[in-house]
Amino acid sequence: MDNRFATAFVIACVLSLISTIYMAASIGTDFWYEYRSPIQENLSELNKSILDEFISEEADEKSYNDALFRYNGTVGLWRRCITIPENTHWYSPPERTESFDVVTKCMSFTLNEQFMEKFVDPGNHNSGIDLLRTYLWRCQFLLPFVSLGLMCFGALIGLCACICRSLYPTIATGILHLLAGLCTLGSVSCYVAGIELLHQKLGLPENVSGEFGWSFCLACVSAPLQFMASALFIWAAHTNRKEYTLMKAYRVA
């Protein structure tokens, strides 16, 4: 094996490993989107009802999003979390302190919630099904796992190529990484579109802002790494095979 192809293969493997770690971390963490709002020091009847609905297993889309807006919420692919004061009161505290302890409460999305239909008016079951948001949500949940599975399968083929001391099977590894990159890119695009459509239907309250979190950024970084690894795998395998064929033809001649 030529040193050029071996170097390209090693670099592609490193890029593949980094992208796999980034993608796994992105899937497993809860910071795809973050909301910033003033911390509620006391629980009014309205705030208490919003919090109770958030921790309820039967919370609808509008209920848990209202809590995310008000309580510095973060959203991942699997969980939603809010930050509330550790010692809450139904009345206003007698003295305001500059700092106070807060705790994070998280609720997991069940499989039923992941595949549940989204409604034109979030929370209103009589408003009709919003097919676009429904399928965007399902794609943003499924595509990262497809991407991770394709990279793992590609790594298995790459390992077989190393055992066989041949670069030609890594063409399949490169193709699988290309498909994985497309899945990752599709997942990120679906997530952005879904968030924008949600905010069009549920406007952010006053003094509340939102931004994409570091989990989302990891997924965004993972996609180009997968594309670069794919290009190196395919280039190394194809060029090595081409040179081997020319050398064989030369020897025969």
mmCIF file of N, CA and C in Angstrom, residues 25 29 45 87 150 234 244:
data_model
loop_
_atom_site.group_PDB
_atom_site.id
_atom_site.type_symbol
_atom_site.label_atom_id
_atom_site.label_comp_id
_atom_site.label_asym_id
_atom_site.label_seq_id
_atom_site.Cartn_x
_atom_site.Cartn_y
_atom_site.Cartn_z
ATOM 1 N N ALA A 25 -22.554 12.204 21.213
ATOM 2 C CA ALA A 25 -22.735 13.201 22.269
ATOM 3 C C ALA A 25 -23.933 14.092 21.970
ATOM 4 N N THR A 29 -27.365 14.333 24.604
ATOM 5 C CA THR A 29 -27.430 15.511 25.469
ATOM 6 C C THR A 29 -28.671 16.347 25.152
ATOM 7 N N GLU A 45 -50.098 31.114 40.860
ATOM 8 C CA GLU A 45 -50.996 30.016 40.502
ATOM 9 C C GLU A 45 -50.783 29.615 39.041
ATOM 10 N N ASN A 87 -36.015 26.374 46.339
ATOM 11 C CA ASN A 87 -37.052 26.619 47.343
ATOM 12 C C ASN A 87 -38.055 27.597 46.749
ATOM 13 N N LEU A 150 -25.005 3.971 10.216
ATOM 14 C CA LEU A 150 -24.245 3.880 8.974
ATOM 15 C C LEU A 150 -22.747 4.020 9.226
ATOM 16 N N ILE A 234 -13.077 7.249 -0.299
ATOM 17 C CA ILE A 234 -13.349 6.943 -1.706
ATOM 18 C C ILE A 234 -12.135 7.266 -2.573
ATOM 19 N N TYR A 244 -3.133 0.169 -9.104
ATOM 20 C CA TYR A 244 -2.858 -1.278 -9.093
ATOM 21 C C TYR A 244 -3.198 -1.888 -10.444
#
